[in-house]
């Protein structure tokens, strides 16, 4: 056998070995992503009109970051338009997406949403915080929790600082109502945790920490939302400044777990946001989480997708005493701009740098 034949055989063997190795490597299944049930992303789409396929992709993409949680926002007038007759259609779709992607759910059931009450269904009228509303709330939430076993935490009062300050809501009346609802639901669903939510930036900007203190012993945790904004809804802090704000949650609630229901950093230049600061804040925020994990019930980023500019309408009315220039409309426009650009993915489906950063941070936590 001459040298040419030997060389040819050697090359052929090398090629075959290379092909076999390549095939073996291609058959190795990818490592499954470890999802963290304490870390969430609010799943949304860039438009309100959405197909099942688009929604399925949004949930799958969110889960691929390692997030193991999302929020479900329910309004009583939608879920129970007639007493005892529930509209499960839309909620069933959303909850099936969460279940398919192994995501736990934090439910926000809107009884108080900042300066707004409800909205309640027409058949209820406008009940106050008393025995009748207690019974109705327990019945409806029991039905929801019995249907969806992936809901492990519930908030019924959101941005309570604004409700007590601007709408002159009674802390004593609300606390009694909440504690009674909590006691009855806890008997029925002992594994579900319940809490109230406050706006951390609202508390800091307006010195309203007393409301947190008065309600801190109610429920299983105290939740916060956070935007790094001033009273005009401009981003007026650096990411490091915002880290100091997050620390205040632990100072306000020293004896109970906190939860971060929504945390964000907008990239809208209209409110002084940009993509680099969003990346830096993501690093800061998840470093805070890792340092204080044992004190945190859950930690959820708001949100996945941007929305088109001008489409994030804010219905809340802002009191004139809370703004110094521009008036109510000016403040609402800025909050709308902030919200529309708070996502990790742009409306054209192109990712911001923050998406890869939050993926790194979640997987490292």
PDB file of C-alpha atoms in Angstrom, residues 48-316:
ATOM      1  CA  UNK A  48     -53.167  45.376  23.275  1.00  0.00           C
ATOM      2  CA  UNK A  49     -54.512  43.304  20.393  1.00  0.00           C
ATOM      3  CA  UNK A  50     -52.642  39.998  20.498  1.00  0.00           C
ATOM      4  CA  UNK A  51     -52.863  36.489  19.063  1.00  0.00           C
ATOM      5  CA  UNK A  52     -52.457  33.302  21.075  1.00  0.00           C
ATOM      6  CA  UNK A  53     -49.209  32.641  19.184  1.00  0.00           C
ATOM      7  CA  UNK A  54     -47.787  36.042  20.151  1.00  0.00           C
ATOM      8  CA  UNK A  55     -48.792  35.541  23.758  1.00  0.00           C
ATOM      9  CA  UNK A  56     -47.270  32.068  23.796  1.00  0.00           C
ATOM     10  CA  UNK A  57     -43.979  33.473  22.490  1.00  0.00           C
ATOM     11  CA  UNK A  58     -43.972  36.270  25.077  1.00  0.00           C
ATOM     12  CA  UNK A  59     -44.371  33.819  27.961  1.00  0.00           C
ATOM     13  CA  UNK A  60     -41.793  31.429  26.516  1.00  0.00           C
ATOM     14  CA  UNK A  61     -39.283  34.256  26.069  1.00  0.00           C
ATOM     15  CA  UNK A  62     -39.861  35.478  29.631  1.00  0.00           C
ATOM     16  CA  UNK A  63     -39.342  31.974  31.032  1.00  0.00           C
ATOM     17  CA  UNK A  64     -36.130  31.588  28.999  1.00  0.00           C
ATOM     18  CA  UNK A  65     -34.511  34.306  31.121  1.00  0.00           C
ATOM     19  CA  UNK A  66     -34.865  32.059  34.168  1.00  0.00           C
ATOM     20  CA  UNK A  67     -37.793  34.007  35.606  1.00  0.00           C
ATOM     21  CA  UNK A  68     -40.241  31.730  37.389  1.00  0.00           C
ATOM     22  CA  UNK A  69     -43.005  34.204  38.175  1.00  0.00           C
ATOM     23  CA  UNK A  70     -45.316  36.772  36.596  1.00  0.00           C
ATOM     24  CA  UNK A  71     -48.152  39.036  37.699  1.00  0.00           C
ATOM     25  CA  UNK A  72     -51.846  38.612  36.931  1.00  0.00           C
ATOM     26  CA  UNK A  73     -53.951  41.781  37.107  1.00  0.00           C
ATOM     27  CA  UNK A  74     -57.672  41.137  37.646  1.00  0.00           C
ATOM     28  CA  UNK A  75     -60.504  43.633  37.882  1.00  0.00           C
ATOM     29  CA  UNK A  76     -63.708  42.613  39.595  1.00  0.00           C
ATOM     30  CA  UNK A  77     -66.014  44.126  36.979  1.00  0.00           C
ATOM     31  CA  UNK A  78     -64.381  41.928  34.339  1.00  0.00           C
ATOM     32  CA  UNK A  79     -64.043  38.634  36.208  1.00  0.00           C
ATOM     33  CA  UNK A  80     -67.552  38.652  37.789  1.00  0.00           C
ATOM     34  CA  UNK A  81     -69.873  40.782  35.610  1.00  0.00           C
ATOM     35  CA  UNK A  82     -72.908  39.111  37.217  1.00  0.00           C
ATOM     36  CA  UNK A  83     -72.922  37.935  40.815  1.00  0.00           C
ATOM     37  CA  UNK A  84     -71.705  34.351  40.999  1.00  0.00           C
ATOM     38  CA  UNK A  85     -71.215  34.179  37.212  1.00  0.00           C
ATOM     39  CA  UNK A  86     -67.526  34.330  36.368  1.00  0.00           C
ATOM     40  CA  UNK A  87     -65.893  35.274  33.098  1.00  0.00           C
ATOM     41  CA  UNK A  88     -62.934  32.886  33.055  1.00  0.00           C
ATOM     42  CA  UNK A  89     -62.191  32.995  29.322  1.00  0.00           C
ATOM     43  CA  UNK A  90     -59.308  35.489  29.190  1.00  0.00           C
ATOM     44  CA  UNK A  91     -57.926  34.502  32.576  1.00  0.00           C
ATOM     45  CA  UNK A  92     -57.874  30.805  31.648  1.00  0.00           C
ATOM     46  CA  UNK A  93     -55.693  31.630  28.636  1.00  0.00           C
ATOM     47  CA  UNK A  94     -53.223  33.676  30.673  1.00  0.00           C
ATOM     48  CA  UNK A  95     -53.045  31.129  33.457  1.00  0.00           C
ATOM     49  CA  UNK A  96     -52.514  28.270  31.010  1.00  0.00           C
ATOM     50  CA  UNK A  97     -49.536  30.199  29.618  1.00  0.00           C
ATOM     51  CA  UNK A  98     -48.097  30.619  33.097  1.00  0.00           C
ATOM     52  CA  UNK A  99     -48.589  26.942  33.892  1.00  0.00           C
ATOM     53  CA  UNK A 100     -47.098  25.808  30.590  1.00  0.00           C
ATOM     54  CA  UNK A 101     -43.969  27.855  31.306  1.00  0.00           C
ATOM     55  CA  UNK A 102     -43.636  26.819  34.974  1.00  0.00           C
ATOM     56  CA  UNK A 103     -44.319  30.291  36.306  1.00  0.00           C
ATOM     57  CA  UNK A 104     -45.876  31.008  39.680  1.00  0.00           C
ATOM     58  CA  UNK A 105     -48.307  33.915  39.800  1.00  0.00           C
ATOM     59  CA  UNK A 106     -48.755  36.971  41.975  1.00  0.00           C
ATOM     60  CA  UNK A 107     -52.399  38.056  41.732  1.00  0.00           C
ATOM     61  CA  UNK A 108     -53.332  41.715  41.962  1.00  0.00           C
ATOM     62  CA  UNK A 109     -57.082  41.801  42.587  1.00  0.00           C
ATOM     63  CA  UNK A 110     -57.976  45.466  42.408  1.00  0.00           C
ATOM     64  CA  UNK A 111     -60.005  46.709  45.354  1.00  0.00           C
ATOM     65  CA  UNK A 112     -57.783  49.747  45.821  1.00  0.00           C
ATOM     66  CA  UNK A 113     -55.480  50.937  43.040  1.00  0.00           C
ATOM     67  CA  UNK A 114     -53.950  54.205  44.165  1.00  0.00           C
ATOM     68  CA  UNK A 115     -56.530  56.951  43.890  1.00  0.00           C
ATOM     69  CA  UNK A 116     -59.028  54.564  42.291  1.00  0.00           C
ATOM     70  CA  UNK A 117     -61.437  52.157  44.010  1.00  0.00           C
ATOM     71  CA  UNK A 118     -62.364  48.938  42.243  1.00  0.00           C
ATOM     72  CA  UNK A 119     -63.686  49.184  39.630  1.00  0.00           C
ATOM     73  CA  UNK A 120     -66.568  47.135  40.988  1.00  0.00           C
ATOM     74  CA  UNK A 121     -69.186  45.407  38.810  1.00  0.00           C
ATOM     75  CA  UNK A 122     -72.464  47.278  38.396  1.00  0.00           C
ATOM     76  CA  UNK A 123     -74.426  44.742  40.426  1.00  0.00           C
ATOM     77  CA  UNK A 124     -72.337  45.627  43.503  1.00  0.00           C
ATOM     78  CA  UNK A 125     -72.858  49.358  43.476  1.00  0.00           C
ATOM     79  CA  UNK A 126     -70.185  51.183  45.509  1.00  0.00           C
ATOM     80  CA  UNK A 127     -69.848  49.329  48.814  1.00  0.00           C
ATOM     81  CA  UNK A 128     -67.676  50.689  51.591  1.00  0.00           C
ATOM     82  CA  UNK A 129     -65.138  48.674  53.543  1.00  0.00           C
ATOM     83  CA  UNK A 130     -67.560  46.728  55.730  1.00  0.00           C
ATOM     84  CA  UNK A 131     -69.044  43.289  56.333  1.00  0.00           C
ATOM     85  CA  UNK A 132     -70.854  43.062  52.985  1.00  0.00           C
ATOM     86  CA  UNK A 133     -67.715  43.780  50.950  1.00  0.00           C
ATOM     87  CA  UNK A 134     -65.720  41.396  53.153  1.00  0.00           C
ATOM     88  CA  UNK A 135     -68.064  38.513  52.366  1.00  0.00           C
ATOM     89  CA  UNK A 136     -68.128  39.269  48.643  1.00  0.00           C
ATOM     90  CA  UNK A 137     -64.336  39.610  48.481  1.00  0.00           C
ATOM     91  CA  UNK A 138     -63.771  36.303  50.266  1.00  0.00           C
ATOM     92  CA  UNK A 139     -66.266  34.485  48.028  1.00  0.00           C
ATOM     93  CA  UNK A 140     -64.788  35.795  44.779  1.00  0.00           C
ATOM     94  CA  UNK A 141     -61.140  35.348  45.756  1.00  0.00           C
ATOM     95  CA  UNK A 142     -61.897  31.846  47.028  1.00  0.00           C
ATOM     96  CA  UNK A 143     -63.325  30.993  43.598  1.00  0.00           C
ATOM     97  CA  UNK A 144     -60.245  32.396  41.841  1.00  0.00           C
ATOM     98  CA  UNK A 145     -57.735  30.676  44.116  1.00  0.00           C
ATOM     99  CA  UNK A 146     -59.605  27.364  43.939  1.00  0.00           C
ATOM    100  CA  UNK A 147     -59.498  27.476  40.149  1.00  0.00           C
ATOM    101  CA  UNK A 148     -55.829  28.473  39.769  1.00  0.00           C
ATOM    102  CA  UNK A 149     -53.442  26.647  42.080  1.00  0.00           C
ATOM    103  CA  UNK A 150     -50.341  28.369  40.660  1.00  0.00           C
ATOM    104  CA  UNK A 151     -51.335  31.632  42.370  1.00  0.00           C
ATOM    105  CA  UNK A 152     -49.206  31.689  45.512  1.00  0.00           C
ATOM    106  CA  UNK A 153     -49.465  35.361  46.508  1.00  0.00           C
ATOM    107  CA  UNK A 154     -52.286  37.913  46.447  1.00  0.00           C
ATOM    108  CA  UNK A 155     -52.430  41.719  46.693  1.00  0.00           C
ATOM    109  CA  UNK A 156     -55.798  43.500  46.954  1.00  0.00           C
ATOM    110  CA  UNK A 157     -54.602  46.985  47.887  1.00  0.00           C
ATOM    111  CA  UNK A 158     -52.163  48.712  45.518  1.00  0.00           C
ATOM    112  CA  UNK A 159     -50.419  52.066  46.005  1.00  0.00           C
ATOM    113  CA  UNK A 160     -52.234  52.456  49.313  1.00  0.00           C
ATOM    114  CA  UNK A 161     -50.147  55.496  50.232  1.00  0.00           C
ATOM    115  CA  UNK A 162     -51.906  57.485  47.487  1.00  0.00           C
ATOM    116  CA  UNK A 163     -55.309  56.168  48.559  1.00  0.00           C
ATOM    117  CA  UNK A 164     -54.851  57.206  52.179  1.00  0.00           C
ATOM    118  CA  UNK A 165     -53.209  60.555  51.374  1.00  0.00           C
ATOM    119  CA  UNK A 166     -55.124  61.847  48.358  1.00  0.00           C
ATOM    120  CA  UNK A 167     -58.436  60.011  48.555  1.00  0.00           C
ATOM    121  CA  UNK A 168     -58.620  60.435  52.316  1.00  0.00           C
ATOM    122  CA  UNK A 169     -59.150  56.725  52.828  1.00  0.00           C
ATOM    123  CA  UNK A 170     -59.376  55.564  56.426  1.00  0.00           C
ATOM    124  CA  UNK A 171     -56.400  53.441  57.481  1.00  0.00           C
ATOM    125  CA  UNK A 172     -58.324  52.038  60.464  1.00  0.00           C
ATOM    126  CA  UNK A 173     -61.351  51.065  58.360  1.00  0.00           C
ATOM    127  CA  UNK A 174     -59.259  49.497  55.609  1.00  0.00           C
ATOM    128  CA  UNK A 175     -57.059  47.604  58.087  1.00  0.00           C
ATOM    129  CA  UNK A 176     -60.063  46.047  59.826  1.00  0.00           C
ATOM    130  CA  UNK A 177     -61.530  45.044  56.466  1.00  0.00           C
ATOM    131  CA  UNK A 178     -58.235  43.604  55.240  1.00  0.00           C
ATOM    132  CA  UNK A 179     -57.509  41.645  58.410  1.00  0.00           C
ATOM    133  CA  UNK A 180     -60.965  40.038  58.333  1.00  0.00           C
ATOM    134  CA  UNK A 181     -60.611  39.079  54.660  1.00  0.00           C
ATOM    135  CA  UNK A 182     -57.106  37.747  55.313  1.00  0.00           C
ATOM    136  CA  UNK A 183     -58.227  35.602  58.238  1.00  0.00           C
ATOM    137  CA  UNK A 184     -61.044  33.943  56.286  1.00  0.00           C
ATOM    138  CA  UNK A 185     -59.025  33.331  53.128  1.00  0.00           C
ATOM    139  CA  UNK A 186     -56.038  32.015  55.058  1.00  0.00           C
ATOM    140  CA  UNK A 187     -58.259  29.305  56.546  1.00  0.00           C
ATOM    141  CA  UNK A 188     -59.330  28.237  53.060  1.00  0.00           C
ATOM    142  CA  UNK A 189     -55.931  28.644  51.362  1.00  0.00           C
ATOM    143  CA  UNK A 190     -53.191  28.299  53.999  1.00  0.00           C
ATOM    144  CA  UNK A 191     -50.387  27.996  51.429  1.00  0.00           C
ATOM    145  CA  UNK A 192     -51.229  31.289  49.701  1.00  0.00           C
ATOM    146  CA  UNK A 193     -49.599  34.457  51.028  1.00  0.00           C
ATOM    147  CA  UNK A 194     -51.355  37.813  51.158  1.00  0.00           C
ATOM    148  CA  UNK A 195     -50.071  41.367  51.329  1.00  0.00           C
ATOM    149  CA  UNK A 196     -50.652  45.049  50.634  1.00  0.00           C
ATOM    150  CA  UNK A 197     -48.666  47.200  48.208  1.00  0.00           C
ATOM    151  CA  UNK A 198     -47.267  50.721  48.438  1.00  0.00           C
ATOM    152  CA  UNK A 199     -45.438  52.990  46.010  1.00  0.00           C
ATOM    153  CA  UNK A 200     -41.881  53.296  47.323  1.00  0.00           C
ATOM    154  CA  UNK A 201     -41.136  56.377  45.228  1.00  0.00           C
ATOM    155  CA  UNK A 202     -44.420  57.942  46.357  1.00  0.00           C
ATOM    156  CA  UNK A 203     -43.552  57.305  49.986  1.00  0.00           C
ATOM    157  CA  UNK A 204     -40.063  58.773  49.572  1.00  0.00           C
ATOM    158  CA  UNK A 205     -41.146  61.802  47.537  1.00  0.00           C
ATOM    159  CA  UNK A 206     -43.993  62.712  49.885  1.00  0.00           C
ATOM    160  CA  UNK A 207     -42.776  61.381  53.239  1.00  0.00           C
ATOM    161  CA  UNK A 208     -45.649  58.919  53.714  1.00  0.00           C
ATOM    162  CA  UNK A 209     -43.873  56.124  55.544  1.00  0.00           C
ATOM    163  CA  UNK A 210     -46.384  56.231  58.394  1.00  0.00           C
ATOM    164  CA  UNK A 211     -48.945  54.411  56.242  1.00  0.00           C
ATOM    165  CA  UNK A 212     -46.590  51.465  55.787  1.00  0.00           C
ATOM    166  CA  UNK A 213     -45.951  51.350  59.522  1.00  0.00           C
ATOM    167  CA  UNK A 214     -49.671  51.348  60.326  1.00  0.00           C
ATOM    168  CA  UNK A 215     -50.343  48.354  58.054  1.00  0.00           C
ATOM    169  CA  UNK A 216     -47.065  46.471  58.422  1.00  0.00           C
ATOM    170  CA  UNK A 217     -48.506  43.826  60.750  1.00  0.00           C
ATOM    171  CA  UNK A 218     -51.331  42.924  58.331  1.00  0.00           C
ATOM    172  CA  UNK A 219     -50.902  39.980  55.978  1.00  0.00           C
ATOM    173  CA  UNK A 220     -47.832  37.864  55.255  1.00  0.00           C
ATOM    174  CA  UNK A 221     -45.665  40.446  53.487  1.00  0.00           C
ATOM    175  CA  UNK A 222     -45.527  44.132  52.536  1.00  0.00           C
ATOM    176  CA  UNK A 223     -45.127  44.777  48.802  1.00  0.00           C
ATOM    177  CA  UNK A 224     -43.719  47.787  46.986  1.00  0.00           C
ATOM    178  CA  UNK A 225     -43.648  49.179  43.481  1.00  0.00           C
ATOM    179  CA  UNK A 226     -40.698  51.351  42.466  1.00  0.00           C
ATOM    180  CA  UNK A 227     -39.959  53.937  39.781  1.00  0.00           C
ATOM    181  CA  UNK A 228     -36.832  56.115  40.205  1.00  0.00           C
ATOM    182  CA  UNK A 229     -38.833  59.309  39.638  1.00  0.00           C
ATOM    183  CA  UNK A 230     -39.600  62.624  41.307  1.00  0.00           C
ATOM    184  CA  UNK A 231     -43.065  64.140  41.747  1.00  0.00           C
ATOM    185  CA  UNK A 232     -43.186  65.127  38.078  1.00  0.00           C
ATOM    186  CA  UNK A 233     -42.373  61.541  37.021  1.00  0.00           C
ATOM    187  CA  UNK A 234     -38.929  62.485  35.725  1.00  0.00           C
ATOM    188  CA  UNK A 235     -36.043  60.122  36.417  1.00  0.00           C
ATOM    189  CA  UNK A 236     -34.102  62.248  38.865  1.00  0.00           C
ATOM    190  CA  UNK A 237     -31.726  59.643  40.300  1.00  0.00           C
ATOM    191  CA  UNK A 238     -28.685  57.656  39.288  1.00  0.00           C
ATOM    192  CA  UNK A 239     -28.849  53.868  39.555  1.00  0.00           C
ATOM    193  CA  UNK A 240     -26.740  54.104  42.720  1.00  0.00           C
ATOM    194  CA  UNK A 241     -29.151  56.667  44.205  1.00  0.00           C
ATOM    195  CA  UNK A 242     -31.939  54.201  43.488  1.00  0.00           C
ATOM    196  CA  UNK A 243     -30.047  51.487  45.393  1.00  0.00           C
ATOM    197  CA  UNK A 244     -30.360  53.650  48.509  1.00  0.00           C
ATOM    198  CA  UNK A 245     -34.099  53.925  47.884  1.00  0.00           C
ATOM    199  CA  UNK A 246     -34.453  50.142  47.799  1.00  0.00           C
ATOM    200  CA  UNK A 247     -32.785  49.907  51.178  1.00  0.00           C
ATOM    201  CA  UNK A 248     -35.612  52.018  52.628  1.00  0.00           C
ATOM    202  CA  UNK A 249     -38.025  49.116  52.096  1.00  0.00           C
ATOM    203  CA  UNK A 250     -36.154  47.127  54.714  1.00  0.00           C
ATOM    204  CA  UNK A 251     -36.080  50.105  57.053  1.00  0.00           C
ATOM    205  CA  UNK A 252     -39.842  50.589  56.705  1.00  0.00           C
ATOM    206  CA  UNK A 253     -40.575  46.892  57.294  1.00  0.00           C
ATOM    207  CA  UNK A 254     -37.967  45.528  59.718  1.00  0.00           C
ATOM    208  CA  UNK A 255     -40.011  42.626  61.114  1.00  0.00           C
ATOM    209  CA  UNK A 256     -41.674  41.077  58.072  1.00  0.00           C
ATOM    210  CA  UNK A 257     -40.748  40.022  54.564  1.00  0.00           C
ATOM    211  CA  UNK A 258     -40.971  42.602  51.805  1.00  0.00           C
ATOM    212  CA  UNK A 259     -41.960  41.906  48.207  1.00  0.00           C
ATOM    213  CA  UNK A 260     -41.145  43.862  45.073  1.00  0.00           C
ATOM    214  CA  UNK A 261     -44.320  43.723  43.012  1.00  0.00           C
ATOM    215  CA  UNK A 262     -43.109  45.981  40.184  1.00  0.00           C
ATOM    216  CA  UNK A 263     -39.664  47.513  39.686  1.00  0.00           C
ATOM    217  CA  UNK A 264     -38.515  49.288  36.547  1.00  0.00           C
ATOM    218  CA  UNK A 265     -36.252  51.790  34.821  1.00  0.00           C
ATOM    219  CA  UNK A 266     -37.567  53.517  31.703  1.00  0.00           C
ATOM    220  CA  UNK A 267     -35.431  54.243  28.650  1.00  0.00           C
ATOM    221  CA  UNK A 268     -37.590  57.197  27.510  1.00  0.00           C
ATOM    222  CA  UNK A 269     -35.430  60.291  26.972  1.00  0.00           C
ATOM    223  CA  UNK A 270     -38.574  62.387  27.550  1.00  0.00           C
ATOM    224  CA  UNK A 271     -38.277  61.540  31.254  1.00  0.00           C
ATOM    225  CA  UNK A 272     -34.436  61.448  31.293  1.00  0.00           C
ATOM    226  CA  UNK A 273     -34.140  57.700  30.796  1.00  0.00           C
ATOM    227  CA  UNK A 274     -31.672  55.781  28.626  1.00  0.00           C
ATOM    228  CA  UNK A 275     -30.655  52.198  27.901  1.00  0.00           C
ATOM    229  CA  UNK A 276     -27.298  52.327  29.690  1.00  0.00           C
ATOM    230  CA  UNK A 277     -28.854  53.480  32.951  1.00  0.00           C
ATOM    231  CA  UNK A 278     -31.447  50.718  32.648  1.00  0.00           C
ATOM    232  CA  UNK A 279     -28.625  48.166  32.406  1.00  0.00           C
ATOM    233  CA  UNK A 280     -26.819  49.671  35.389  1.00  0.00           C
ATOM    234  CA  UNK A 281     -29.980  49.702  37.469  1.00  0.00           C
ATOM    235  CA  UNK A 282     -30.689  46.061  36.653  1.00  0.00           C
ATOM    236  CA  UNK A 283     -27.239  45.210  38.034  1.00  0.00           C
ATOM    237  CA  UNK A 284     -27.885  47.294  41.149  1.00  0.00           C
ATOM    238  CA  UNK A 285     -31.399  45.917  41.708  1.00  0.00           C
ATOM    239  CA  UNK A 286     -30.438  42.249  41.485  1.00  0.00           C
ATOM    240  CA  UNK A 287     -27.384  42.799  43.639  1.00  0.00           C
ATOM    241  CA  UNK A 288     -29.772  44.215  46.254  1.00  0.00           C
ATOM    242  CA  UNK A 289     -31.953  41.125  45.854  1.00  0.00           C
ATOM    243  CA  UNK A 290     -29.054  38.705  46.329  1.00  0.00           C
ATOM    244  CA  UNK A 291     -27.801  40.528  49.408  1.00  0.00           C
ATOM    245  CA  UNK A 292     -31.267  40.460  51.009  1.00  0.00           C
ATOM    246  CA  UNK A 293     -32.837  37.329  49.523  1.00  0.00           C
ATOM    247  CA  UNK A 294     -33.908  35.890  52.877  1.00  0.00           C
ATOM    248  CA  UNK A 295     -35.965  39.025  53.574  1.00  0.00           C
ATOM    249  CA  UNK A 296     -37.689  39.141  50.164  1.00  0.00           C
ATOM    250  CA  UNK A 297     -40.825  37.175  49.248  1.00  0.00           C
ATOM    251  CA  UNK A 298     -40.572  37.847  45.496  1.00  0.00           C
ATOM    252  CA  UNK A 299     -38.945  40.354  43.139  1.00  0.00           C
ATOM    253  CA  UNK A 300     -40.627  41.147  39.800  1.00  0.00           C
ATOM    254  CA  UNK A 301     -39.378  43.330  36.939  1.00  0.00           C
ATOM    255  CA  UNK A 302     -41.886  45.584  35.192  1.00  0.00           C
ATOM    256  CA  UNK A 303     -42.039  44.831  32.260  1.00  0.00           C
ATOM    257  CA  UNK A 304     -41.155  42.732  29.200  1.00  0.00           C
ATOM    258  CA  UNK A 305     -42.198  44.858  26.189  1.00  0.00           C
ATOM    259  CA  UNK A 306     -42.405  48.549  25.410  1.00  0.00           C
ATOM    260  CA  UNK A 307     -45.677  49.947  24.137  1.00  0.00           C
ATOM    261  CA  UNK A 308     -46.058  52.600  21.386  1.00  0.00           C
ATOM    262  CA  UNK A 309     -45.543  56.153  22.619  1.00  0.00           C
ATOM    263  CA  UNK A 310     -48.835  57.731  23.640  1.00  0.00           C
ATOM    264  CA  UNK A 311     -50.647  54.422  24.208  1.00  0.00           C
ATOM    265  CA  UNK A 312     -49.954  54.131  27.948  1.00  0.00           C
ATOM    266  CA  UNK A 313     -52.831  56.227  29.202  1.00  0.00           C
ATOM    267  CA  UNK A 314     -52.787  56.901  32.924  1.00  0.00           C
ATOM    268  CA  UNK A 315     -56.286  57.275  34.369  1.00  0.00           C
ATOM    269  CA  UNK A 316     -55.266  58.390  37.826  1.00  0.00           C
TER     270      UNK A 316
END
